[in-house]
Amino acid sequence: MGTVVDGSTAAEFHAFFERHYAELSRLAALLTGEADTADDLAADALLALWHRWDRVRAAEHPAAYARGVVANLARTRIRSAVRERRRIALFWSQREERAENPDVAGVVDVREALRRLPFRKRACVVLRHSFDLSERDTALALGVSVGTVKSQTSKGMAELQRLLGTPSPEVPRRVHAARAAWGEAAVGGGR
């Protein structure tokens, strides 16, 4: 059931929203360093404020209260990103894969071809053939069905084969080799 809200309360919140949304978005961008997500954080903060609007409007400084909500959401986002980076670093530190004399031109070709794939196809191909995840694990990682992983991987590999002009059995090896060479470049300090 929805909350019954009178027109004056809604108008008051709307005026607050109009007056502070841009400021809260800028604050989120500065706190997180992520301009892309700043609007989302500001919107999430304002939604939380709407749910507590009685408390917010009774506060001595409602805008300060709103800034505090944005700061807390930004802190949560930053902590989440740090945890994710640590998990990724741990994953890479446990893999002792080295590329012996990598085919640099081939790696560049594969990276460029991967960039040309739509995101979902690229993600399926990379997770399946570069990170050796199962179809099920890939589906879990991407939040899609196993059938979607199968079709997107198949279509992505066919597109890579066309882009690279490489026989079908050779494409997975080249994708895997590109990741191994990428790991070498990252460990060596280059990218």
GROMACS .gro file of C-alpha atoms in nm:
model
  191
    1MET     CA    1   0.000   0.000   0.000
    2GLY     CA    2   0.122   0.347  -0.081
    3THR     CA    3   0.159   0.629   0.165
    4VAL     CA    4  -0.111   0.893   0.152
    5VAL     CA    5   0.054   1.227   0.079
    6ASP     CA    6  -0.121   1.559   0.067
    7GLY     CA    7  -0.054   1.803  -0.215
    8SER     CA    8   0.134   2.055  -0.002
    9THR     CA    9   0.379   1.789   0.125
   10ALA     CA   10   0.446   1.670  -0.230
   11ALA     CA   11   0.488   2.030  -0.351
   12GLU     CA   12   0.727   2.104  -0.064
   13PHE     CA   13   0.939   1.800  -0.147
   14HIS     CA   14   0.931   1.882  -0.518
   15ALA     CA   15   1.061   2.233  -0.443
   16PHE     CA   16   1.337   2.084  -0.225
   17PHE     CA   17   1.424   1.839  -0.502
   18GLU     CA   18   1.444   2.116  -0.766
   19ARG     CA   19   1.654   2.336  -0.539
   20HIS     CA   20   1.907   2.073  -0.426
   21TYR     CA   21   1.928   1.791  -0.682
   22ALA     CA   22   2.211   1.944  -0.891
   23GLU     CA   23   2.411   2.031  -0.580
   24LEU     CA   24   2.371   1.680  -0.438
   25SER     CA   25   2.476   1.529  -0.771
   26ARG     CA   26   2.790   1.745  -0.780
   27LEU     CA   27   2.868   1.644  -0.421
   28ALA     CA   28   2.834   1.276  -0.512
   29ALA     CA   29   3.062   1.322  -0.814
   30LEU     CA   30   3.329   1.491  -0.605
   31LEU     CA   31   3.308   1.234  -0.326
   32THR     CA   32   3.319   0.926  -0.547
   33GLY     CA   33   3.516   1.057  -0.843
   34GLU     CA   34   3.252   0.892  -1.064
   35ALA     CA   35   3.054   1.144  -1.266
   36ASP     CA   36   2.859   0.858  -1.425
   37THR     CA   37   2.705   0.747  -1.097
   38ALA     CA   38   2.664   1.086  -0.930
   39ASP     CA   39   2.310   1.137  -1.060
   40ASP     CA   40   2.212   0.790  -0.941
   41LEU     CA   41   2.349   0.856  -0.592
   42ALA     CA   42   2.171   1.192  -0.574
   43ALA     CA   43   1.846   1.029  -0.686
   44ASP     CA   44   1.889   0.747  -0.431
   45ALA     CA   45   1.953   1.005  -0.159
   46LEU     CA   46   1.644   1.204  -0.252
   47LEU     CA   47   1.434   0.888  -0.258
   48ALA     CA   48   1.557   0.807   0.093
   49LEU     CA   49   1.476   1.166   0.197
   50TRP     CA   50   1.126   1.134   0.053
   51HIS     CA   51   1.066   0.825   0.266
   52ARG     CA   52   1.173   1.024   0.574
   53TRP     CA   53   1.035   1.358   0.464
   54ASP     CA   54   0.867   1.425   0.803
   55ARG     CA   55   1.206   1.406   0.974
   56VAL     CA   56   1.392   1.594   0.699
   57ARG     CA   57   1.160   1.891   0.686
   58ALA     CA   58   1.159   1.909   1.068
   59ALA     CA   59   1.540   1.921   1.071
   60GLU     CA   60   1.705   2.253   1.142
   61HIS     CA   61   1.903   2.230   0.815
   62PRO     CA   62   1.734   1.995   0.567
   63ALA     CA   63   2.001   2.054   0.300
   64ALA     CA   64   2.275   1.952   0.545
   65TYR     CA   65   2.074   1.639   0.627
   66ALA     CA   66   2.054   1.564   0.253
   67ARG     CA   67   2.430   1.613   0.212
   68GLY     CA   68   2.487   1.367   0.496
   69VAL     CA   69   2.272   1.107   0.318
   70VAL     CA   70   2.471   1.158  -0.005
   71ALA     CA   71   2.799   1.129   0.187
   72ASN     CA   72   2.687   0.801   0.345
   73LEU     CA   73   2.576   0.659   0.010
   74ALA     CA   74   2.906   0.768  -0.148
   75ARG     CA   75   3.103   0.606   0.134
   76THR     CA   76   2.911   0.282   0.084
   77ARG     CA   77   2.978   0.295  -0.291
   78ILE     CA   78   3.349   0.360  -0.240
   79ARG     CA   79   3.381   0.076   0.011
   80SER     CA   80   3.204  -0.156  -0.230
   81ALA     CA   81   3.438  -0.054  -0.513
   82VAL     CA   82   3.744  -0.107  -0.291
   83ARG     CA   83   3.622  -0.454  -0.194
   84GLU     CA   84   3.564  -0.536  -0.561
   85ARG     CA   85   3.913  -0.417  -0.657
   86ARG     CA   86   4.060  -0.629  -0.378
   87ARG     CA   87   3.870  -0.937  -0.501
   88ILE     CA   88   3.996  -0.876  -0.854
   89ALA     CA   89   4.353  -0.823  -0.733
   90LEU     CA   90   4.331  -1.142  -0.527
   91PHE     CA   91   4.200  -1.331  -0.830
   92TRP     CA   92   4.487  -1.210  -1.047
   93SER     CA   93   4.751  -1.269  -0.779
   94GLN     CA   94   4.647  -1.634  -0.755
   95ARG     CA   95   4.687  -1.691  -1.129
   96GLU     CA   96   5.043  -1.756  -1.233
   97GLU     CA   97   4.992  -1.731  -1.604
   98ARG     CA   98   5.270  -1.600  -1.820
   99ALA     CA   99   5.273  -1.549  -2.191
  100GLU     CA  100   5.597  -1.657  -2.350
  101ASN     CA  101   5.685  -1.420  -2.632
  102PRO     CA  102   5.332  -1.292  -2.683
  103ASP     CA  103   5.220  -1.201  -3.033
  104VAL     CA  104   5.175  -0.830  -2.958
  105ALA     CA  105   5.010  -0.753  -3.292
  106GLY     CA  106   4.774  -1.046  -3.241
  107VAL     CA  107   4.688  -0.929  -2.890
  108VAL     CA  108   4.613  -0.580  -3.019
  109ASP     CA  109   4.393  -0.728  -3.293
  110VAL     CA  110   4.199  -0.939  -3.042
  111ARG     CA  111   4.152  -0.646  -2.803
  112GLU     CA  112   4.028  -0.426  -3.087
  113ALA     CA  113   3.792  -0.697  -3.211
  114LEU     CA  114   3.659  -0.749  -2.857
  115ARG     CA  115   3.596  -0.374  -2.822
  116ARG     CA  116   3.380  -0.387  -3.134
  117LEU     CA  117   3.148  -0.650  -2.984
  118PRO     CA  118   2.838  -0.536  -2.796
  119PHE     CA  119   2.894  -0.553  -2.419
  120ARG     CA  120   2.696  -0.872  -2.346
  121LYS     CA  121   2.864  -1.070  -2.626
  122ARG     CA  122   3.206  -0.939  -2.521
  123ALA     CA  123   3.144  -1.023  -2.155
  124CYS     CA  124   3.027  -1.376  -2.239
  125VAL     CA  125   3.326  -1.442  -2.467
  126VAL     CA  126   3.579  -1.303  -2.219
  127LEU     CA  127   3.438  -1.482  -1.915
  128ARG     CA  128   3.398  -1.814  -2.098
  129HIS     CA  129   3.718  -1.822  -2.306
  130SER     CA  130   3.958  -1.593  -2.128
  131PHE     CA  131   3.867  -1.663  -1.766
  132ASP     CA  132   3.755  -2.022  -1.828
  133LEU     CA  133   3.427  -1.980  -1.638
  134SER     CA  134   3.153  -2.233  -1.691
  135GLU     CA  135   2.832  -2.130  -1.863
  136ARG     CA  136   2.659  -2.136  -1.525
  137ASP     CA  137   2.924  -1.920  -1.354
  138THR     CA  138   2.918  -1.676  -1.646
  139ALA     CA  139   2.538  -1.655  -1.622
  140LEU     CA  140   2.564  -1.585  -1.248
  141ALA     CA  141   2.831  -1.320  -1.300
  142LEU     CA  142   2.624  -1.140  -1.563
  143GLY     CA  143   2.281  -1.196  -1.410
  144VAL     CA  144   2.147  -1.369  -1.722
  145SER     CA  145   2.026  -1.719  -1.809
  146VAL     CA  146   2.256  -2.001  -1.917
  147GLY     CA  147   2.076  -1.998  -2.254
  148THR     CA  148   2.165  -1.631  -2.299
  149VAL     CA  149   2.529  -1.709  -2.220
  150LYS     CA  150   2.530  -1.990  -2.478
  151SER     CA  151   2.374  -1.780  -2.754
  152GLN     CA  152   2.574  -1.463  -2.681
  153THR     CA  153   2.901  -1.658  -2.661
  154SER     CA  154   2.827  -1.837  -2.987
  155LYS     CA  155   2.734  -1.516  -3.165
  156GLY     CA  156   3.031  -1.332  -3.015
  157MET     CA  157   3.276  -1.601  -3.123
  158ALA     CA  158   3.131  -1.600  -3.476
  159GLU     CA  159   3.169  -1.222  -3.487
  160LEU     CA  160   3.529  -1.246  -3.361
  161GLN     CA  161   3.604  -1.508  -3.621
  162ARG     CA  162   3.473  -1.273  -3.889
  163LEU     CA  163   3.657  -0.968  -3.749
  164LEU     CA  164   3.987  -1.151  -3.701
  165GLY     CA  165   3.966  -1.358  -4.019
  166THR     CA  166   4.068  -1.656  -3.807
  167PRO     CA  167   3.946  -2.016  -3.834
  168SER     CA  168   3.687  -2.104  -3.569
  169PRO     CA  169   3.903  -2.336  -3.352
  170GLU     CA  170   4.176  -2.071  -3.332
  171VAL     CA  171   3.959  -1.787  -3.189
  172PRO     CA  172   3.931  -1.916  -2.827
  173ARG     CA  173   4.309  -1.969  -2.811
  174ARG     CA  174   4.371  -1.615  -2.933
  175VAL     CA  175   4.126  -1.469  -2.679
  176HIS     CA  176   4.294  -1.666  -2.400
  177ALA     CA  177   4.641  -1.561  -2.519
  178ALA     CA  178   4.531  -1.197  -2.525
  179ARG     CA  179   4.432  -1.218  -2.158
  180ALA     CA  180   4.761  -1.382  -2.064
  181ALA     CA  181   4.954  -1.111  -2.251
  182TRP     CA  182   4.736  -0.844  -2.087
  183GLY     CA  183   4.832  -0.988  -1.747
  184GLU     CA  184   5.199  -0.962  -1.842
  185ALA     CA  185   5.154  -0.600  -1.945
  186ALA     CA  186   4.970  -0.519  -1.621
  187VAL     CA  187   5.237  -0.688  -1.407
  188GLY     CA  188   5.510  -0.515  -1.604
  189GLY     CA  189   5.349  -0.179  -1.542
  190GLY     CA  190   5.227  -0.115  -1.897
  191ARG     CA  191   4.885  -0.151  -2.046
   0.00000   0.00000   0.00000
